[in-house]
Short mmCIF file of C-alpha atoms and ligand atoms in Angstrom, two decimals:
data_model
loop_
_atom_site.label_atom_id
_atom_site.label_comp_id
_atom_site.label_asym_id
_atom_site.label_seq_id
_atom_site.Cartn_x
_atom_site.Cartn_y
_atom_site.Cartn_z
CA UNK A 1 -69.23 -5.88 157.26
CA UNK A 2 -66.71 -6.77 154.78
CA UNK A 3 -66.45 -3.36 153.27
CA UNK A 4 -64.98 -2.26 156.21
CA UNK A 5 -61.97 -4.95 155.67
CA UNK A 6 -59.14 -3.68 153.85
CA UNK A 7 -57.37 -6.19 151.77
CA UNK A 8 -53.36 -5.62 151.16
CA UNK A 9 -52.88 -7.46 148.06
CA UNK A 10 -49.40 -8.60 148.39
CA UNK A 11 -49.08 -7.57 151.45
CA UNK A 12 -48.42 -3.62 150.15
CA UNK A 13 -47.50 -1.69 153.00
CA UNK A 14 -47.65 -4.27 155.40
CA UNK A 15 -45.37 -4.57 158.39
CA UNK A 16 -44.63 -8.26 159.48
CA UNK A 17 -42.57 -7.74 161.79
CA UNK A 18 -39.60 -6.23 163.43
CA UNK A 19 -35.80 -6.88 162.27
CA UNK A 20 -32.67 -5.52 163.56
CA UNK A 21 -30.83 -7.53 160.25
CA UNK A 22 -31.19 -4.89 157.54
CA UNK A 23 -33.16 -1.76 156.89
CA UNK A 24 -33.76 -0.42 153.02
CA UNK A 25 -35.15 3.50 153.10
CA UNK A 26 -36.68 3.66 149.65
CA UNK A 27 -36.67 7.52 150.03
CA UNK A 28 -32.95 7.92 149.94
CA UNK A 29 -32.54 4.89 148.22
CA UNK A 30 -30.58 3.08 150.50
CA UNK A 31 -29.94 -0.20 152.33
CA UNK A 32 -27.84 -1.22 155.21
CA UNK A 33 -26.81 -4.46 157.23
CA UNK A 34 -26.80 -4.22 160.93
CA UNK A 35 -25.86 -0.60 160.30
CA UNK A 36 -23.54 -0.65 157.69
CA UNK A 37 -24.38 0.59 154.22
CA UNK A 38 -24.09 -1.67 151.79
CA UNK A 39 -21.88 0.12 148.98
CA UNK A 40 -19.07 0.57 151.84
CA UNK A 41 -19.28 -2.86 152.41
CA UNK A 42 -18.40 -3.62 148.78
CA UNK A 43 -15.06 -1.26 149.06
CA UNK A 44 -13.94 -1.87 152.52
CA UNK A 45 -15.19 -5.71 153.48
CA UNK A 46 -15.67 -9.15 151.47
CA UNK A 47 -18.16 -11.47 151.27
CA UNK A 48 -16.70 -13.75 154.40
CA UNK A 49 -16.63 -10.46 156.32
CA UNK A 50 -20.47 -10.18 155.36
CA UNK A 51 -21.88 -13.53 156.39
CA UNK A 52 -19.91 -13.03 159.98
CA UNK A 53 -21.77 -9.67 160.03
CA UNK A 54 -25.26 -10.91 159.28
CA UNK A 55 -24.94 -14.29 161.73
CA UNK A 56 -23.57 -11.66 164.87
CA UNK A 57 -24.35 -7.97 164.56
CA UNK A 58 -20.82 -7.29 164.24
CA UNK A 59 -18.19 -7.13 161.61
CA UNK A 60 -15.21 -9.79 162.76
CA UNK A 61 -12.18 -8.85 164.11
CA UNK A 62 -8.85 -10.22 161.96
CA UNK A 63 -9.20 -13.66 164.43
CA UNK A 64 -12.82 -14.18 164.04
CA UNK A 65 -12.37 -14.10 160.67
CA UNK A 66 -9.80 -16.65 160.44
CA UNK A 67 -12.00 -18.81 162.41
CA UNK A 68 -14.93 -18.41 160.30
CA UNK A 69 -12.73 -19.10 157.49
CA UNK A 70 -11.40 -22.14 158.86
CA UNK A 71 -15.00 -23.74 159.53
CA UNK A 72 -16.45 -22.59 155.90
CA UNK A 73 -13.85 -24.61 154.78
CA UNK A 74 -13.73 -27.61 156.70
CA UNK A 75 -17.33 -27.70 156.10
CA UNK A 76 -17.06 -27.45 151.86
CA UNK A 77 -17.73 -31.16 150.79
CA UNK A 78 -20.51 -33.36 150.18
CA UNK A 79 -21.64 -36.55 151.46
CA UNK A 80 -21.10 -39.84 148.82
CA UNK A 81 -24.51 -40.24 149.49
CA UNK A 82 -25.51 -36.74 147.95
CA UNK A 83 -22.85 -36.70 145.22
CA UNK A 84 -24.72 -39.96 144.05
CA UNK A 85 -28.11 -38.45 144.66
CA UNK A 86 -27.01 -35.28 142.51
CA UNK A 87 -25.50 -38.05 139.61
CA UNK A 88 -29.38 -39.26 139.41
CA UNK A 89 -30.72 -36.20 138.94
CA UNK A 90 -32.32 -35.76 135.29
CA UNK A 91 -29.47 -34.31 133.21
CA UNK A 92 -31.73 -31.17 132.32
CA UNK A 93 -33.22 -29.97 135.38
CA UNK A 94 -32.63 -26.59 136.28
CA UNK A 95 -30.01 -26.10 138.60
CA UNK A 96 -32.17 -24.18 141.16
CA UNK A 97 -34.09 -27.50 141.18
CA UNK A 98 -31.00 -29.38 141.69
CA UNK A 99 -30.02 -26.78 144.95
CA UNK A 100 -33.74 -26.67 146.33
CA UNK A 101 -33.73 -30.81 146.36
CA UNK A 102 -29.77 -31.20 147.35
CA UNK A 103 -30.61 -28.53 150.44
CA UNK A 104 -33.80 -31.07 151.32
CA UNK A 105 -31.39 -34.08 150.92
CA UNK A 106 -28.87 -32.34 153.42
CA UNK A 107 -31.69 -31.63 156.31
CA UNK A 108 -32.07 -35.01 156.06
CA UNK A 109 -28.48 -35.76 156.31
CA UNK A 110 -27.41 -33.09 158.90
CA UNK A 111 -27.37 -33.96 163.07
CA UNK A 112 -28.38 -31.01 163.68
CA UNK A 113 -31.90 -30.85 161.57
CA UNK A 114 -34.65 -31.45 164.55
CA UNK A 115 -32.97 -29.18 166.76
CA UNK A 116 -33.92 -25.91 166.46
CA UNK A 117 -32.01 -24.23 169.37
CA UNK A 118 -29.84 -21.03 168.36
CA UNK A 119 -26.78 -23.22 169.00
CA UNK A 120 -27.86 -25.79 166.49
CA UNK A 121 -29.44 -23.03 163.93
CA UNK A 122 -25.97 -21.66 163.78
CA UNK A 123 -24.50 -24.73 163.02
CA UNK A 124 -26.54 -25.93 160.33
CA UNK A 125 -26.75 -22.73 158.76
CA UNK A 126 -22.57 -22.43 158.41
CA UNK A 127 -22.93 -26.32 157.21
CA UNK A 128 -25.44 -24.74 154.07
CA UNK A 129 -22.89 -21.62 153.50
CA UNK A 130 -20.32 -24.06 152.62
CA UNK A 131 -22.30 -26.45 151.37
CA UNK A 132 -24.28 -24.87 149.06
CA UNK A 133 -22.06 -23.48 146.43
CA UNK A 134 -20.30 -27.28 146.04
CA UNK A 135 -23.66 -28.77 145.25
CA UNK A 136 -24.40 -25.87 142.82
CA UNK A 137 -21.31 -26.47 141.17
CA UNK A 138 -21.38 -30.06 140.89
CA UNK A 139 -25.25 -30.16 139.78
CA UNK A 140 -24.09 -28.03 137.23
CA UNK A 141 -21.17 -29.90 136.20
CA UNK A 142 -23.39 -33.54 135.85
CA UNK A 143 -25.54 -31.35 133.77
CA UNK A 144 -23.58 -30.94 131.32
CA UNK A 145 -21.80 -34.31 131.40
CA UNK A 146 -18.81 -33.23 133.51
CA UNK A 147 -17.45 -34.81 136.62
CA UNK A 148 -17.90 -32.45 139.69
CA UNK A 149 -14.66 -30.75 141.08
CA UNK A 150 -14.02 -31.19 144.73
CA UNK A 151 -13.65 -27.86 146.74
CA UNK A 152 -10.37 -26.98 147.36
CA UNK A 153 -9.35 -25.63 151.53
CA UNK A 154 -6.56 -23.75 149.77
CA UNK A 155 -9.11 -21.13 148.32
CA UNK A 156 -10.90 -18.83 149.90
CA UNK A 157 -14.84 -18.78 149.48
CA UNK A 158 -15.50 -17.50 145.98
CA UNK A 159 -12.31 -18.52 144.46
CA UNK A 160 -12.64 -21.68 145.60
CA UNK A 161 -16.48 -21.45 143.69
CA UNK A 162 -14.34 -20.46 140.28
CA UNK A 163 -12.23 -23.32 140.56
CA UNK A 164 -15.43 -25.88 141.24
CA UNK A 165 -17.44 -24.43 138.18
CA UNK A 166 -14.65 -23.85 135.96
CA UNK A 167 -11.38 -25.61 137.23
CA UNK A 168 -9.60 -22.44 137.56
CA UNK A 169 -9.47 -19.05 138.89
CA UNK A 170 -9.71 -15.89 137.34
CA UNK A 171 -7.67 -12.63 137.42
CA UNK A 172 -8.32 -10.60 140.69
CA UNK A 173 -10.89 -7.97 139.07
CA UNK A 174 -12.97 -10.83 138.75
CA UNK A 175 -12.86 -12.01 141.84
CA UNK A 176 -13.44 -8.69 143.37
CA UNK A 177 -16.49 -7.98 140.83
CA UNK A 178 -17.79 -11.24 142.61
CA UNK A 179 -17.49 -10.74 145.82
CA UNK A 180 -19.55 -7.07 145.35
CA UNK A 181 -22.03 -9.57 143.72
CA UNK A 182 -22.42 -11.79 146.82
CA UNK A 183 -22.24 -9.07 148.98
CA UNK A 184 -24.97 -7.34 147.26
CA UNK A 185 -27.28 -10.49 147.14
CA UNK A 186 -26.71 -11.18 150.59
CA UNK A 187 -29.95 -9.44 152.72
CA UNK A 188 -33.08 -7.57 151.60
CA UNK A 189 -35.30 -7.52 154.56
CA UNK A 190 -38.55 -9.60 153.98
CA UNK A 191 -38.54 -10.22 150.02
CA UNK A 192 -40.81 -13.02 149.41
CA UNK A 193 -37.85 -15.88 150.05
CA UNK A 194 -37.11 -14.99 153.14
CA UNK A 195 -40.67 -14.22 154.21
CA UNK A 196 -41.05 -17.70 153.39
CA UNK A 197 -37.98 -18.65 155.10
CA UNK A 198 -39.38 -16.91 158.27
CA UNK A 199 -42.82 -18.86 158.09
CA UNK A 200 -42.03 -22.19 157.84
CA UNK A 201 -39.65 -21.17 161.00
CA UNK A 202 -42.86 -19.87 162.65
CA UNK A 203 -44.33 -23.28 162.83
CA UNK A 204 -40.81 -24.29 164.52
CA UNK A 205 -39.65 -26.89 161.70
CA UNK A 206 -36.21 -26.70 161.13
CA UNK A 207 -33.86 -24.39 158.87
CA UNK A 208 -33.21 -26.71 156.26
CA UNK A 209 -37.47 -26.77 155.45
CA UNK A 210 -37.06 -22.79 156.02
CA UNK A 211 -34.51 -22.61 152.94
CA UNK A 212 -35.52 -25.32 150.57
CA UNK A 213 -38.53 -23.10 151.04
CA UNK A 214 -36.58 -19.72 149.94
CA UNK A 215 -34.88 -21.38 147.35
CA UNK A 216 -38.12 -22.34 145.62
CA UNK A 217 -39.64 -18.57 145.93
CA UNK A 218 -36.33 -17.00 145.44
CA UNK A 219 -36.46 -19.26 141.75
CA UNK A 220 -39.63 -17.60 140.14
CA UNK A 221 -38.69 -14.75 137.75
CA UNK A 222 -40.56 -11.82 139.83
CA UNK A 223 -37.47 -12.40 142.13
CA UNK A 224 -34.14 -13.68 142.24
CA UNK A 225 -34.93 -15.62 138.22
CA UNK A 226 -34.76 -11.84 137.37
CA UNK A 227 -30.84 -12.10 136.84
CA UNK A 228 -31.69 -15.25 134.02
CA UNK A 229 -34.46 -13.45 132.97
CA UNK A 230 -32.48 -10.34 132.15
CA UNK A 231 -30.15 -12.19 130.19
CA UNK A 232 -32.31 -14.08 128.10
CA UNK A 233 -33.53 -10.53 127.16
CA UNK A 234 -30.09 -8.96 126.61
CA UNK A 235 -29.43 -11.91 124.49
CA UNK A 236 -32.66 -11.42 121.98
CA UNK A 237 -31.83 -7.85 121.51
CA UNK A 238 -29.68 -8.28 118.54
CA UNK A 239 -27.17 -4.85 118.84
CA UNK A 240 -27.48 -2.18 121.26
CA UNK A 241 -28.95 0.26 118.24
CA UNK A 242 -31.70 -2.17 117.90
CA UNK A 243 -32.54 -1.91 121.28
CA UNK A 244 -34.84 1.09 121.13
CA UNK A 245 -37.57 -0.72 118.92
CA UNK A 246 -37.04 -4.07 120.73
CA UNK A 247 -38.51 -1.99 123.96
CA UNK A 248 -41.23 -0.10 121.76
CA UNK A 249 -42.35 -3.80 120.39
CA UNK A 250 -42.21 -4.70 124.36
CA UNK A 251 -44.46 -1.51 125.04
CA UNK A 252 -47.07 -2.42 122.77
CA UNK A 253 -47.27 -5.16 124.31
CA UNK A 254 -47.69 -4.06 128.34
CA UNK A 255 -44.84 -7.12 128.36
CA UNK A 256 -42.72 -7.17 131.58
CA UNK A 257 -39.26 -5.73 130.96
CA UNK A 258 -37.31 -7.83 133.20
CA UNK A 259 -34.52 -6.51 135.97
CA UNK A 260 -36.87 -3.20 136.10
CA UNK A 261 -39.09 -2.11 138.79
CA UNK A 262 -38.96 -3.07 142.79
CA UNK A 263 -41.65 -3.56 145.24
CA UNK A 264 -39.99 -1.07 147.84
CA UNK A 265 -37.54 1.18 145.89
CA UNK A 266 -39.55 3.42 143.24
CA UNK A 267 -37.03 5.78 142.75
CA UNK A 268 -34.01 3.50 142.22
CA UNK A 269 -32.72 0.60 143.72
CA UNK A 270 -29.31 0.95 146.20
CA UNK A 271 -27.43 -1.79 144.84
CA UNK A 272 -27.64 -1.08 141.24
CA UNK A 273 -24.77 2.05 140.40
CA UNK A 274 -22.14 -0.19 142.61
CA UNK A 275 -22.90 -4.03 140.86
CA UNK A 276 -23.19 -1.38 137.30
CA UNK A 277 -19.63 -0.23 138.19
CA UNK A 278 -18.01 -4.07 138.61
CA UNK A 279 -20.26 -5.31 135.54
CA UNK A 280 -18.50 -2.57 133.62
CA UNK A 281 -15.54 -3.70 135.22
CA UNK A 282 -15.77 -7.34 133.82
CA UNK A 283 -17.03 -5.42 130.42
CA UNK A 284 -13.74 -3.97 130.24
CA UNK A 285 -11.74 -6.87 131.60
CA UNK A 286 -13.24 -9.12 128.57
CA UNK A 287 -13.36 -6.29 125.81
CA UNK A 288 -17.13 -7.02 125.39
CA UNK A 289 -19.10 -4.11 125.89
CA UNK A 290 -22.29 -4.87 123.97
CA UNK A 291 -24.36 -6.13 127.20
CA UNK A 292 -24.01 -2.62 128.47
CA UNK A 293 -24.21 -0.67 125.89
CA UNK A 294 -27.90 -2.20 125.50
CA UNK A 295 -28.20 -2.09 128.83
CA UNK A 296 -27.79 1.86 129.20
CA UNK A 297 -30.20 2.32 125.72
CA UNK A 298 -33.21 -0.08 127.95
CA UNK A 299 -32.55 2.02 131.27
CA UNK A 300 -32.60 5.37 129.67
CA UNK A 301 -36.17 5.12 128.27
CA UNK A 302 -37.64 3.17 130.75
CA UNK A 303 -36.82 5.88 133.06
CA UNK A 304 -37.86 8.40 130.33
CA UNK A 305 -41.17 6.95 129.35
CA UNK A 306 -42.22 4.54 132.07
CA UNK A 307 -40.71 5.94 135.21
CA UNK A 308 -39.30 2.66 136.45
CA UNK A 309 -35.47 2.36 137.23
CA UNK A 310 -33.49 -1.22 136.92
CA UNK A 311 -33.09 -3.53 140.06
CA UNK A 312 -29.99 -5.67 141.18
CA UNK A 313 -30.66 -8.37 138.86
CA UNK A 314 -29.95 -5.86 135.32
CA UNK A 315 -26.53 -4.96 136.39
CA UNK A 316 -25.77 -8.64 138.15
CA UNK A 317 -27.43 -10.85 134.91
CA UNK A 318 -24.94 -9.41 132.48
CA UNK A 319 -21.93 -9.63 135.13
CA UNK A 320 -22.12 -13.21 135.62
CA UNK A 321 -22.45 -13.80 132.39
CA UNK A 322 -19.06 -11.44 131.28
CA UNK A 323 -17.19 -13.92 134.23
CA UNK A 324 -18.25 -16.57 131.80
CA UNK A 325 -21.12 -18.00 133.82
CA UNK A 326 -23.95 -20.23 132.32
CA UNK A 327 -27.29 -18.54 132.53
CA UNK A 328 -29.06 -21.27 134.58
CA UNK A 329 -26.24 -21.05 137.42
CA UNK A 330 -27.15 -17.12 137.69
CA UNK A 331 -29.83 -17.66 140.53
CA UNK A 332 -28.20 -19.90 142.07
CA UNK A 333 -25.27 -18.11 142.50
CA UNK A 334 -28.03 -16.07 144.10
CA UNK A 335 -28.81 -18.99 146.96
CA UNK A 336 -25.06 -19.39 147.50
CA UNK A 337 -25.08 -15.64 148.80
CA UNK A 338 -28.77 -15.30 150.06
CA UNK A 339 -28.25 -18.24 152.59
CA UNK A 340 -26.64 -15.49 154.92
CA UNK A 341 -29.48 -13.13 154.92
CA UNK A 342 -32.42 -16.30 154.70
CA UNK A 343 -30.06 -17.99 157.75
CA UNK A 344 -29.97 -14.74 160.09
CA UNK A 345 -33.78 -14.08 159.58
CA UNK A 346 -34.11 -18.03 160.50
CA UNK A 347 -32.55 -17.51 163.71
CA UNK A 348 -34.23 -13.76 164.54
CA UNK A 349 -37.24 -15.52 164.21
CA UNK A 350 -36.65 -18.37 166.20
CA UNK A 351 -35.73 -16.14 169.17
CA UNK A 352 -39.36 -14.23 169.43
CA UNK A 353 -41.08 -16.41 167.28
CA UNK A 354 -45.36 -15.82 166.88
CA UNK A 355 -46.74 -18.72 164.20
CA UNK A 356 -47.01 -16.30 161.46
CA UNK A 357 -51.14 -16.67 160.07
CA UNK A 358 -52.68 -14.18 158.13
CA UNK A 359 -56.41 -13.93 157.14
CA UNK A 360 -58.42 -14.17 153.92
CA UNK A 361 -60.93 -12.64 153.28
CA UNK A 362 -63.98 -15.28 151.68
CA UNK A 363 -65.00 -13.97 148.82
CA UNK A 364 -66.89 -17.37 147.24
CA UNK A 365 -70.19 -18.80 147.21
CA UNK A 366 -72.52 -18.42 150.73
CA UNK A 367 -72.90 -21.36 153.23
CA UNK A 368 -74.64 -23.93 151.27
CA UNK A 369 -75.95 -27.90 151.87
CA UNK A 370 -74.50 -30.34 150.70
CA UNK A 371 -77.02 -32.80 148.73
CA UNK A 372 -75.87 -36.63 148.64
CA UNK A 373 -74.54 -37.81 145.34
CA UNK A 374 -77.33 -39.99 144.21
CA UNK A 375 -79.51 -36.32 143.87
CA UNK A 376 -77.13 -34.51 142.47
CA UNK A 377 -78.44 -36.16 138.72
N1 LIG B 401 -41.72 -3.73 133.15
C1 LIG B 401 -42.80 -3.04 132.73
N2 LIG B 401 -43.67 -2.46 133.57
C2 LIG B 401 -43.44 -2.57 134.89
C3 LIG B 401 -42.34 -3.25 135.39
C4 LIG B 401 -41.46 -3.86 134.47
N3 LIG B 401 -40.39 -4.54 134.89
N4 LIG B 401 -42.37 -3.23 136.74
C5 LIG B 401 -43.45 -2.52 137.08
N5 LIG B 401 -44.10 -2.13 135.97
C6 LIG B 401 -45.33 -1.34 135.90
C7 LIG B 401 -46.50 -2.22 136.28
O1 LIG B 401 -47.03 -2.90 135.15
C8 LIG B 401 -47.45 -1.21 136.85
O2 LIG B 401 -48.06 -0.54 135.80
P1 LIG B 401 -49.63 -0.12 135.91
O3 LIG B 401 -49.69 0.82 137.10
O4 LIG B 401 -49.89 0.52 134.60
O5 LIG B 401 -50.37 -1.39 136.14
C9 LIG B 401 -46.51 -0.23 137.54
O6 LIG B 401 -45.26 -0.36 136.90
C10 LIG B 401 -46.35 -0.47 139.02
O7 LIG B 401 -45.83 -1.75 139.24
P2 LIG B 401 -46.38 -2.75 140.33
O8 LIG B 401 -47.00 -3.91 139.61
O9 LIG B 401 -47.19 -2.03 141.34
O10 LIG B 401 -45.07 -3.23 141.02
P3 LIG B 401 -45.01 -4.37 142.11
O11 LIG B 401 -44.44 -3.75 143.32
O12 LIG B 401 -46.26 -5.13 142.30
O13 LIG B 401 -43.98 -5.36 141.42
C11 LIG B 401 -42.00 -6.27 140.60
C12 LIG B 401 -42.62 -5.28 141.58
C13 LIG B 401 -40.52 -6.37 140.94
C14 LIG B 401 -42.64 -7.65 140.78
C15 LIG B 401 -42.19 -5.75 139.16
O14 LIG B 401 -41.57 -4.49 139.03
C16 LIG B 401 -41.65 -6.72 138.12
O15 LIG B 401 -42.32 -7.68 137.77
N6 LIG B 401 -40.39 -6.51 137.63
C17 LIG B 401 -39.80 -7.39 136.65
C18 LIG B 401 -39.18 -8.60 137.32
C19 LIG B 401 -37.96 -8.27 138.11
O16 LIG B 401 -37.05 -7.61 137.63
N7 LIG B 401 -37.91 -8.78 139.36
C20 LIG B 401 -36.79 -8.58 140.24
C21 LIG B 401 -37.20 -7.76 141.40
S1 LIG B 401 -35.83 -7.34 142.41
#
């Protein structure tokens, strides 16, 4: 009987679901949002622009915009009670941490958390958009001893995320290199976070649940940890001509070369030659072109000897780090974006939602008795 059973290991192949949100097509290697492809995005919209797309099918008009704007902003700063919740936190823990406990802490804050209506969803999940990157920030910040910077409702959305990391805002080019970023981070179909997202929405609990669940799969380094994870390796590769017998040493070892491979693309992933083109922006726009100089030596024989091209998070890890980012704020720079894609899948499932249950197959012992303690010797 159970020959006959097929079992997709990680789901290969498998087809959850339908979504109108975005589609990839490994076989041209491409990706769109409601339609749009996601490298004219980069050139012709922003990030704002983006989000408004993902939440309503549509990209705004100059007006919607402006009102979107308007509520991100009004929306930007925490409660006393979380700022002193984020003070307590241990002075180490990983920022993701810090964002998957402060998002928890806001469901239980927000008046909108046990009401799952589209209305409600909607709210809540422009409440996390602006939110989010203010907690990231100011986690970060206690971390290392700082005091947090309030948001400021002069700035738009990622210079305002500058000036609460840093206390300032960069040139521009940075900006811009960014804003590609977030775009680009925004919405990949149903990637483990946001297959997570969309089960705990199955059982109807509410959105916050849905992406403190995300943000712990998104954390793990098989998915959005990739962009630390590629750093960390960038930075133990000590010049770009070493980096030829770094990879063999990695070879010999069938180790995991991280920000390579995709479960979907095989041939390439879309995102990667527009995020290359900003991170050589920022290379140029600091005078530090080591990162991708060793990036180019690890991408040409991978693809020469293994067959496997780089994902998002090769290009994106060295980026954020040229803008002068810490490594352990890289993923969640991640969440700050990916709460547009995790929010619209939220609410797509909520409208024709099925409790999403899979089966196992059994695989262990046979049906056995159970013998009371006192004969068990
Ligand atoms: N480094 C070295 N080998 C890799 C590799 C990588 N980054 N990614 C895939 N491979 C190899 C696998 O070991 C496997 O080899 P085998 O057939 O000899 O066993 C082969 O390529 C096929 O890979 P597979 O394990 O089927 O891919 P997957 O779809 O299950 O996994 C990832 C996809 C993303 C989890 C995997 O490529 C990976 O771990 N990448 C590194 C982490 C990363 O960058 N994650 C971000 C993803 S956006």
């Amino acid at each position: 009987m159970s020959e006959a059973i097929e079992v997709r290991k990680g789901l290969v192949g498998v087809y959850a679901d339908e979504s109108t949100i975005s589609k990839v097509m490994p076989e041209t290697n491409s990706l769109t949002y409601r339609g749009y492809a996601v490298q004219d995005l980069c050139e012709e919209a922003s990030f704002d622009e983006t989000a408004f797309l993902l939440w309503n099918g549509e990209l705004p008009t100059a007006s919607q915009l402006a009102a979107f704007q308007a509520k991100e902003k009004a929306n930007r700063a925490l409660s006393p009670a979380l700022l002193r919740v984020l003070r307590d936190f241990p002075r180490d823990a990983h920022p993701m941490d810090a964002i998957r406990t402060a998002v928890s802490f806001m469901g239980m804050e927000d008046p909108d958390t046990a009401d799952v209506s589209e209305p409600a969803q909607r709210r809540k999940a422009m409440r996390l958009l602006a939110k989010i990157p203010t907690a990231v920030a100011a986690a970060h910040r206690l971390g290392k001893g700082e005091e947090p910077i309030a948001p400021d409702a002069a700035l738009p959305f990622c210079e305002n995320f500058f000036h609460m990391v840093f206390g300032r805002v960069p040139q521009p080019e940075v900006i811009k290199a960014f804003d590609v970023s977030m775009i680009l981070y925004a919405e990949h179909t149903f990637n483990a976070s946001t297959f997570t997202a969309r089960t705990i929405t199955s059982t109807m609990a509410d959105m916050h649940g849905a992406i403190t669940g995300g943000i712990a799969a998104l954390k793990g380094p098989l998915h959005g940890g990739a962009n630390e994870a590629v750093m960390h390796m960038l930075k133990e590769i000590p010049s770009p001509e070493a980096a030829s017998s770094w990879l063999e040493g990695k070879f010999d070892h069938k180790a995991l070369v991280m920000g390579f491979g995709h479960r979907v693309y095989k041939n390439g992933d879309s995102r990667v030659p527009t995020m290359k083109k900003y991170a050589e922006v920022m290379a140029r726009v600091v005078g530090d072109e080591r990162w991708m100089r060793t990036s180019a030596v690890l991408a040409d024989i991978m693809l020469t000897r293994k067959n496997i091209h780089p994902n998002l998070d090769f290009p994106a890890g060295p980026a954020y780090y040229l803008m002068g980012f810490d490594i352990p704020l890289f993923t969640p720079i991640f969440v700050c974006s990916r709460i547009t894609g995790w929010a619209a899948h939220v609410i797509e499932q909520g409208r024709d939602n099925r409790l999403i249950r899979p089966l196992s197959l059994y695989t262990g012992v046979e049906q056995r008795q159970v013998t009371p303690i006192a004969q068990r010797g």
